[in-house]
Tab-separated table of C-alpha atoms in Angstrom:
chain	number	residue	atom	x	y	z
L	1	MET	CA	-0.209	-0.083	-0.050
L	2	GLY	CA	2.849	2.104	0.616
L	3	PHE	CA	3.775	2.476	-2.829
L	4	LEU	CA	0.227	4.001	-3.977
L	5	HIS	CA	1.787	7.447	-3.682
L	6	ASN	CA	-1.031	8.984	-6.205
L	7	ILE	CA	-3.683	7.054	-5.084
L	8	GLN	CA	-6.727	9.518	-3.871
L	9	THR	CA	-9.408	7.281	-2.875
L	10	LEU	CA	-9.443	4.158	-0.938
L	11	SER	CA	-12.546	2.527	0.075
L	12	LEU	CA	-12.183	-0.984	1.660
L	13	ARG	CA	-15.675	-0.812	3.582
L	14	ASN	CA	-17.702	-3.962	4.396
L	15	ASN	CA	-15.011	-6.560	4.433
L	16	ARG	CA	-13.246	-8.620	6.961
L	17	LEU	CA	-10.133	-6.861	7.225
L	18	ASN	CA	-8.367	-7.156	10.640
L	19	GLY	CA	-5.321	-6.147	12.316
L	20	GLU	CA	-3.848	-2.678	12.873
L	21	LEU	CA	-3.722	-0.118	9.957
L	22	PRO	CA	0.055	-0.354	8.424
L	23	SER	CA	2.178	2.348	8.940
L	24	SER	CA	3.068	2.566	5.278
L	25	LEU	CA	-0.467	4.373	4.884
L	26	LYS	CA	1.663	7.544	5.632
L	27	ASN	CA	2.970	7.347	2.059
L	28	CYS	CA	-0.459	7.642	0.431
L	29	SER	CA	-0.043	11.360	0.978
L	30	LYS	CA	-2.530	12.426	-1.586
L	31	LEU	CA	-5.525	10.371	-0.169
L	32	ARG	CA	-8.704	12.511	-0.135
L	33	VAL	CA	-11.075	9.842	0.820
L	34	LEU	CA	-10.038	7.012	3.108
L	35	ASP	CA	-13.381	4.470	4.001
L	36	LEU	CA	-12.492	1.494	6.024
L	37	ARG	CA	-15.804	1.295	7.983
L	38	LYS	CA	-17.543	-2.321	8.792
L	39	ASN	CA	-14.302	-4.305	9.238
L	40	ALA	CA	-12.252	-5.912	12.188
L	41	LEU	CA	-9.417	-3.313	12.495
L	42	PHE	CA	-8.082	-2.605	15.799
L	43	GLY	CA	-5.500	-1.024	17.729
L	44	GLU	CA	-5.317	3.079	18.265
L	45	VAL	CA	-6.073	5.265	15.460
L	46	PRO	CA	-2.777	5.962	13.836
L	47	THR	CA	-1.182	9.607	14.227
L	48	CYS	CA	0.124	9.278	10.606
L	49	VAL	CA	-3.674	9.975	9.414
L	50	GLY	CA	-3.364	13.361	10.669
L	51	GLY	CA	0.234	13.728	10.368
L	52	SER	CA	0.965	12.473	6.672
L	53	LEU	CA	-2.543	12.426	4.945
L	54	GLN	CA	-3.462	16.165	5.271
L	55	ASN	CA	-5.234	16.202	2.046
L	56	LEU	CA	-8.039	14.173	3.834
L	57	ILE	CA	-11.565	15.367	3.099
L	58	ILE	CA	-13.389	12.087	3.962
L	59	LEU	CA	-12.188	9.978	6.905
L	60	ARG	CA	-14.318	6.890	8.128
L	61	LEU	CA	-13.523	4.355	10.550
L	62	LYS	CA	-16.921	3.412	11.747
L	63	SER	CA	-17.682	-0.044	12.971
L	64	ASN	CA	-14.233	-1.392	13.707
L	65	ASN	CA	-12.369	-1.972	17.178
L	66	PHE	CA	-10.141	1.143	17.345
L	67	HIS	CA	-9.326	2.032	21.114
L	68	GLY	CA	-7.513	4.736	22.677
L	69	ASN	CA	-7.827	8.487	22.445
L	70	ILE	CA	-8.347	10.448	19.550
L	71	PRO	CA	-4.787	11.635	18.413
L	72	PHE	CA	-4.604	15.262	18.470
L	73	GLN	CA	-2.731	15.099	14.975
L	74	LEU	CA	-6.430	14.658	13.739
L	75	CYS	CA	-6.666	18.350	14.240
L	76	HIS	CA	-4.173	19.024	11.253
L	77	LEU	CA	-6.888	17.679	8.680
L	78	ALA	CA	-7.939	21.403	7.626
L	79	PHE	CA	-9.787	20.032	4.605
L	80	ILE	CA	-12.000	17.491	6.323
L	81	GLN	CA	-15.646	17.608	5.911
L	82	VAL	CA	-16.746	14.011	7.014
L	83	LEU	CA	-15.163	12.568	9.919
L	84	ASP	CA	-16.932	9.103	11.358
L	85	LEU	CA	-15.147	7.521	14.215
L	86	SER	CA	-18.541	5.930	15.571
L	87	LEU	CA	-19.091	2.584	16.530
L	88	ASN	CA	-15.454	1.876	18.140
L	89	ASN	CA	-14.064	1.704	21.686
L	90	ILE	CA	-12.344	5.168	21.557
L	91	SER	CA	-11.998	6.945	25.057
L	92	GLY	CA	-10.756	9.741	26.611
L	93	LYS	CA	-11.798	13.588	25.586
L	94	ILE	CA	-12.853	15.090	22.414
L	95	PRO	CA	-9.897	17.345	21.170
L	96	LYS	CA	-10.143	21.137	21.495
L	97	CYS	CA	-8.199	21.437	18.665
L	98	PHE	CA	-11.271	20.239	16.390
L	99	SER	CA	-11.607	23.840	15.780
L	100	ASN	CA	-8.647	23.729	13.287
L	101	PHE	CA	-11.135	21.786	10.802
L	102	SER	CA	-11.062	24.879	8.351
L	103	MET	CA	-13.611	23.409	6.034
L	104	MET	CA	-16.352	22.798	9.200
L	105	ILE	CA	-15.924	26.183	9.871
L	106	GLN	CA	-17.086	27.344	6.482
L	107	GLU	CA	-20.833	27.612	6.248
L	108	LYS	CA	-20.882	27.030	2.265
L	109	SER	CA	-18.690	24.877	0.170
L	110	SER	CA	-17.879	26.053	-3.434
L	111	ASN	CA	-17.887	22.719	-4.849
L	112	PRO	CA	-20.692	20.297	-4.427
L	113	ILE	CA	-18.845	17.063	-5.741
L	114	ILE	CA	-15.686	15.283	-4.512
L	115	GLY	CA	-13.796	13.303	-7.048
L	116	LEU	CA	-12.368	13.789	-10.399
L	117	ALA	CA	-15.059	15.582	-12.802
L	118	ASN	CA	-14.198	15.922	-16.300
L	119	GLU	CA	-10.559	14.909	-16.357
L	120	ILE	CA	-8.556	14.702	-19.250
L	121	LEU	CA	-5.352	12.567	-19.613
L	122	VAL	CA	-2.781	12.971	-22.558
L	123	VAL	CA	-0.570	10.055	-23.380
L	124	PRO	CA	1.307	9.731	-26.686
L	125	GLY	CA	-1.116	9.034	-29.445
L	126	TYR	CA	-4.064	9.010	-27.290
L	127	ILE	CA	-6.609	11.269	-25.198
L	128	TYR	CA	-8.618	9.741	-22.200
L	129	TYR	CA	-11.527	11.703	-20.916
L	130	PHE	CA	-12.972	10.421	-17.716
L	131	ARG	CA	-15.262	11.293	-14.762
L	132	TYR	CA	-15.010	10.093	-11.165
L	133	LEU	CA	-17.084	10.936	-8.210
L	134	ASP	CA	-16.749	9.885	-4.996
L	135	ASN	CA	-19.692	8.615	-2.924
L	136	VAL	CA	-20.479	8.188	0.559
L	137	LEU	CA	-23.371	6.482	2.458
L	138	LEU	CA	-24.144	8.268	5.600
L	139	THR	CA	-26.781	7.364	8.354
L	140	TRP	CA	-29.058	10.296	8.144
L	141	LYS	CA	-32.391	10.510	10.047
L	142	GLY	CA	-32.445	6.764	10.777
L	143	SER	CA	-31.571	5.368	7.467
L	144	GLU	CA	-28.593	5.312	5.162
L	145	HIS	CA	-28.426	7.606	2.257
L	146	GLU	CA	-25.740	7.938	-0.500
L	147	TYR	CA	-24.187	11.133	-1.396
L	148	LYS	CA	-22.528	11.755	-4.470
L	149	SER	CA	-23.134	14.755	-6.712
L	150	THR	CA	-23.933	16.652	-3.218
L	151	LEU	CA	-21.458	15.189	-1.245
L	152	GLY	CA	-19.357	18.446	-1.205
L	153	PHE	CA	-22.105	20.084	0.919
L	154	VAL	CA	-22.065	17.698	3.793
L	155	LYS	CA	-20.128	18.180	6.723
L	156	TYR	CA	-20.522	15.540	9.178
L	157	LEU	CA	-18.933	14.590	12.545
L	158	ASP	CA	-19.804	11.465	14.059
L	159	LEU	CA	-18.176	10.233	17.220
L	160	SER	CA	-21.086	8.363	18.699
L	161	SER	CA	-21.126	4.910	20.279
L	162	ASN	CA	-17.580	5.053	21.887
L	163	LYS	CA	-16.218	5.791	25.508
L	164	LEU	CA	-15.694	9.399	25.325
L	165	CYS	CA	-15.833	11.295	28.582
L	166	GLU	CA	-15.706	14.716	30.294
L	167	ALA	CA	-17.606	18.026	28.587
L	168	ILE	CA	-18.035	19.021	25.016
L	169	PRO	CA	-15.159	21.543	24.302
L	170	GLU	CA	-16.482	24.893	23.733
L	171	GLU	CA	-14.391	24.989	20.567
L	172	ILE	CA	-16.799	22.618	18.881
L	173	THR	CA	-19.395	25.758	18.595
L	174	ASP	CA	-16.975	27.357	16.055
L	175	LEU	CA	-17.577	24.440	13.547
L	176	VAL	CA	-20.529	26.833	12.064
L	177	GLY	CA	-20.702	24.849	8.956
L	178	LEU	CA	-21.728	21.627	10.423
L	179	THR	CA	-24.512	19.873	8.922
L	180	ALA	CA	-24.792	16.863	11.416
L	181	LEU	CA	-23.355	16.594	14.760
L	182	ASN	CA	-23.774	12.736	16.488
L	183	LEU	CA	-22.045	12.688	19.935
L	184	SER	CA	-24.803	10.184	21.384
L	185	ARG	CA	-24.019	6.954	23.281
L	186	ASN	CA	-20.796	8.043	25.093
L	187	ASN	CA	-20.013	9.222	28.860
L	188	LEU	CA	-20.008	12.935	27.988
L	189	THR	CA	-20.949	14.957	31.007
L	190	GLY	CA	-21.298	18.648	32.137
L	191	LEU	CA	-23.525	21.132	30.476
L	192	ILE	CA	-24.473	21.295	26.697
L	193	PRO	CA	-22.243	24.458	25.321
L	194	PRO	CA	-24.330	27.682	25.812
L	195	LYS	CA	-23.242	28.865	22.242
L	196	ILE	CA	-24.498	25.763	20.548
L	197	GLY	CA	-26.957	28.088	18.728
L	198	GLN	CA	-23.917	29.420	16.560
L	199	LEU	CA	-24.212	25.943	14.752
L	200	LYS	CA	-26.747	27.393	12.328
L	201	SER	CA	-26.268	24.815	9.673
L	202	LEU	CA	-26.962	22.039	11.604
L	203	ASP	CA	-29.642	19.888	10.310
L	204	PHE	CA	-29.040	16.973	12.524
L	205	LEU	CA	-28.190	17.077	16.199
L	206	ASP	CA	-27.989	13.849	18.499
L	207	LEU	CA	-26.464	14.135	22.047
L	208	SER	CA	-28.668	11.357	23.351
L	209	ARG	CA	-27.327	8.565	25.830
L	210	ASN	CA	-24.815	10.763	27.900
L	211	HIS	CA	-24.903	12.295	31.365
L	212	PHE	CA	-25.369	15.961	30.255
L	213	LEU	CA	-26.794	17.941	33.092
L	214	GLY	CA	-28.170	21.438	33.711
L	215	ASN	CA	-30.588	23.365	31.358
L	216	ILE	CA	-31.344	23.207	27.612
L	217	PRO	CA	-29.280	26.196	26.354
L	218	SER	CA	-31.960	28.856	24.980
L	219	SER	CA	-29.493	29.182	21.922
L	220	LEU	CA	-30.706	25.977	20.712
L	221	SER	CA	-33.927	27.411	19.646
L	222	LEU	CA	-32.346	29.444	17.183
L	223	LEU	CA	-31.589	26.475	14.945
L	224	SER	CA	-34.130	26.830	12.517
L	225	GLY	CA	-33.039	24.665	10.085
L	226	LEU	CA	-32.984	21.695	12.662
L	227	SER	CA	-34.915	18.773	11.503
L	228	VAL	CA	-33.560	16.168	13.593
L	229	LEU	CA	-32.808	16.352	17.396
L	230	ASP	CA	-32.353	13.866	20.163
L	231	LEU	CA	-31.493	14.929	23.630
L	232	SER	CA	-33.040	11.800	25.529
L	233	TYR	CA	-31.651	9.792	28.431
L	234	ASN	CA	-29.359	12.507	30.095
L	235	SER	CA	-29.766	14.512	33.369
L	236	LEU	CA	-31.205	17.554	31.938
L	237	SER	CA	-33.297	19.674	33.968
L	238	GLY	CA	-35.460	22.843	34.166
L	239	LYS	CA	-37.859	24.378	31.373
L	240	ILE	CA	-37.522	23.657	27.678
L	241	PRO	CA	-36.877	27.082	25.988
L	242	LEU	CA	-39.755	28.521	24.130
L	243	GLY	CA	-39.476	28.663	20.361
L	244	THR	CA	-41.356	26.896	17.617
L	245	GLN	CA	-38.612	24.953	16.729
L	246	LEU	CA	-37.977	22.892	20.039
L	247	GLN	CA	-41.935	22.545	20.777
L	248	SER	CA	-42.205	20.994	17.430
L	249	PHE	CA	-40.455	17.696	18.159
L	250	ASN	CA	-41.860	14.780	19.626
L	251	ALA	CA	-41.857	14.366	23.468
L	252	SER	CA	-39.561	11.535	22.797
L	253	VAL	CA	-36.782	13.735	21.955
L	254	TYR	CA	-36.585	14.962	25.670
L	255	ALA	CA	-37.480	11.241	27.209
L	256	GLY	CA	-35.367	9.976	30.120
L	257	ASN	CA	-34.801	13.471	31.567
L	258	LEU	CA	-36.756	13.356	34.688
L	259	GLU	CA	-36.447	16.956	35.854
L	260	LEU	CA	-37.186	18.795	32.335
L	261	CYS	CA	-40.832	20.289	31.958
L	262	GLY	CA	-42.620	22.501	29.595
L	263	LEU	CA	-43.916	21.505	26.386
L	264	PRO	CA	-43.781	19.390	24.517
L	265	LEU	CA	-43.592	17.321	27.726
L	266	PRO	CA	-46.828	16.703	29.700
L	267	ASN	CA	-45.358	17.657	32.887
L	268	LYS	CA	-45.637	21.461	33.610
L	269	CYS	CA	-43.059	23.772	35.254
L	270	ALA	CA	-43.945	25.339	38.385
L	271	ASP	CA	-44.223	28.916	37.064
L	272	GLU	CA	-46.864	27.505	34.337
L	273	GLU	CA	-49.155	26.124	36.907
L	274	SER	CA	-50.686	29.330	37.938
L	275	THR	CA	-50.615	30.920	34.573
L	276	PRO	CA	-53.840	32.078	33.547
L	277	SER	CA	-55.671	30.264	30.801
L	278	PRO	CA	-55.313	31.428	27.012
L	279	GLY	CA	-57.210	34.197	25.967
L	280	ARG	CA	-57.628	35.846	29.566
L	281	ASP	CA	-55.347	38.377	31.039
L	282	ASP	CA	-55.059	39.156	34.695
L	283	ASP	CA	-56.838	42.512	34.202
L	284	ALA	CA	-59.907	40.818	32.800
L	285	ASN	CA	-60.078	38.049	35.524
L	286	THR	CA	-59.730	40.848	38.253
L	287	VAL	CA	-62.659	42.875	36.817
L	288	GLU	CA	-64.659	39.706	36.457
L	289	ASP	CA	-63.913	38.718	39.872
L	290	GLU	CA	-64.975	42.206	41.324
L	291	ASP	CA	-68.582	42.364	39.337
L	292	ASN	CA	-69.226	38.693	40.741
L	293	GLN	CA	-68.223	39.856	44.328
L	294	PHE	CA	-70.428	42.882	43.723
L	295	ILE	CA	-73.428	41.289	42.521
L	296	THR	CA	-73.230	38.748	45.224
L	297	LEU	CA	-73.108	41.137	48.035
L	298	GLY	CA	-75.869	43.178	46.213
L	299	PHE	CA	-78.388	40.063	46.179
L	300	TYR	CA	-78.108	39.495	49.764
L	301	VAL	CA	-78.330	42.964	50.791
L	302	SER	CA	-81.547	43.431	48.727
L	303	LEU	CA	-82.945	40.089	49.942
L	304	THR	CA	-82.495	41.421	53.664
L	305	LEU	CA	-83.819	44.733	52.984
L	306	GLY	CA	-86.968	43.356	51.145
L	307	PHE	CA	-87.713	41.106	53.857
L	308	PHE	CA	-87.701	43.473	56.761
L	309	VAL	CA	-89.742	45.990	54.621
L	310	GLY	CA	-92.399	43.637	53.423
L	311	PHE	CA	-92.680	42.130	56.849
L	312	TRP	CA	-92.978	45.049	59.004
L	313	GLY	CA	-94.670	46.861	56.731
L	314	VAL	CA	-97.657	44.853	56.746
L	315	CYS	CA	-97.309	43.288	60.196
L	316	GLY	CA	-96.107	46.592	62.145
L	317	THR	CA	-99.040	48.364	60.669
L	318	LEU	CA	-101.348	46.025	61.680
L	319	MET	CA	-100.097	45.880	65.217
L	320	LEU	CA	-100.205	49.672	65.735
L	321	ASN	CA	-103.436	50.720	64.080
L	322	ARG	CA	-106.417	48.894	65.880
L	323	SER	CA	-109.054	49.855	63.597
L	324	TRP	CA	-106.762	48.057	60.776
L	325	ARG	CA	-106.083	44.976	62.594
L	326	TYR	CA	-109.863	44.442	63.275
L	327	GLY	CA	-110.699	45.215	59.626
L	328	TYR	CA	-108.041	42.935	58.475
L	329	TYR	CA	-109.167	40.150	60.781
L	330	ASN	CA	-112.818	40.596	59.764
L	331	PHE	CA	-111.573	40.478	56.355
L	332	LEU	CA	-109.740	37.230	56.487
L	333	THR	CA	-112.717	35.860	58.323
L	334	GLY	CA	-115.055	36.715	55.694
L	335	MET	CA	-112.707	35.263	53.123
L	336	LYS	CA	-112.560	32.083	55.173
L	337	ASP	CA	-116.309	31.898	55.116
L	338	TRP	CA	-116.780	32.542	51.523
L	339	LEU	CA	-114.249	29.848	50.526
L	340	TYR	CA	-115.947	27.562	52.948
L	341	THR	CA	-119.528	27.929	51.384
L	342	ALA	CA	-118.297	27.844	47.849
L	343	ALA	CA	-116.404	24.723	48.559
L	344	ALA	CA	-119.826	23.327	49.956
L	345	MET	CA	-122.179	24.435	47.084
L	346	ASN	CA	-119.699	23.066	44.368
L	347	LYS	CA	-119.529	19.658	46.380
L	348	SER	CA	-123.181	19.436	46.528
L	349	ASN	CA	-123.664	20.516	42.875
L	350	LEU	CA	-121.019	17.637	41.892
L	351	GLN	CA	-123.023	15.023	43.990
L	352	THR	CA	-126.225	15.652	42.368
L	353	LYS	CA	-124.842	15.639	38.988
L	354	PHE	CA	-123.120	12.331	39.544
L	355	ARG	CA	-126.603	10.708	40.991
L	356	VAL	CA	-128.434	11.941	37.804
L	357	SER	CA	-125.710	10.557	35.716
L	358	LEU	CA	-126.231	7.077	37.471
L	359	GLY	CA	-130.064	7.288	37.513
C-alpha cells in the first residue's frame, strides 16, 4: 500500500479486514477519501492519519475495534468534511483543536462534488476523458443515504457509540458549517455548550444517552433548520426553552430527563401551573371577579331589606293601628267563610250531577 503514492480514494468498507492499520499508509499523502468502515481493524487510530494524510476530506473508520484516545494529529486535517469514528472503543476527551477543521468552519462549500470530474489525460497518441465522483453512504435520520453529486455540501462529525468522557469542548461551536453532529452513546458529562446555537447550519443533532446536566441552552431554539434532534436519556433539568423549533419535536426527543418540564412534555413547570388560561389576562380576571363579588353582595343586601320592609310594613301597621287590625281580621274571617260556602256548594252540585248520571 505504501507504493500507491498517487492514490486519492481508498475504499475497503464492508470486508473482514483485521489487524492494525499499516504504517506505510503515511506514504499515500494524496489520499482525499479513506473509507475503512465495517471491518475488524483494531489498535489505536494511527497518528500518521493526521500527520501525513493532510489532504483527507473524508475519513470513515466506523464499526471497527479501534481504542485509545483520539490523536491530536487529526486536528491537522484542515480539509476534512466527513469524520466518522463511530461504533468503536475510543475513549478520552474530544480534542479542543477540532476547531482547526477549516472546511467545517465555512458555512458554504464552493464545490458540491468530491472526486475527479471532466478530467483529461493525454498520453502519446491517445487522449482519455474520464469522470469519477466519490460517494459516501451516511446514516441520516435513521436510514442510510448515498451522497455523490452533493457530497461536497455535507459536513458531518460522528463520534457516537464510543467511550468518550468529560464535557463537550466549547470550541466545537466554532464549526459553524456543520450539518450533522452525533455525539450520542458516550459518557460525556457537564453542560451542553451555551453557544451551541452558533451551529446554524445544523440539520441533525444527537446528544442522547450521555450524562449531560443542567438546562437546555436557550440558543438551541435559534437553530431554525434543525430537522432531527435527540437529547433523550441524559440528566437535563429545568424548562425547555420556548421557540417553535423545540416545541415542534416529539416528546420522545426529551425522554429520560426526569427533571425537564414544559412543552412538548406533559409535565408543566412550576411557573406554568399558576398561568391564567389562554385568552384571558389578569386584568380581565380581576374585573370579572370584582363584578361577581359585587353582584353577590348586592343580592343578599336586597334580600334582607326586602324581607324587613315587606314583613314589618304589613305586620307592624296592623300591630300599631287597632281599626286596621280588626278590619284585616274581619276580612280574613269573611274570606274564610266565603271559601267554605263556595266549596260546600260545589261539592253538593257535583254529588247531584253524579246521582243523575247514575239514574
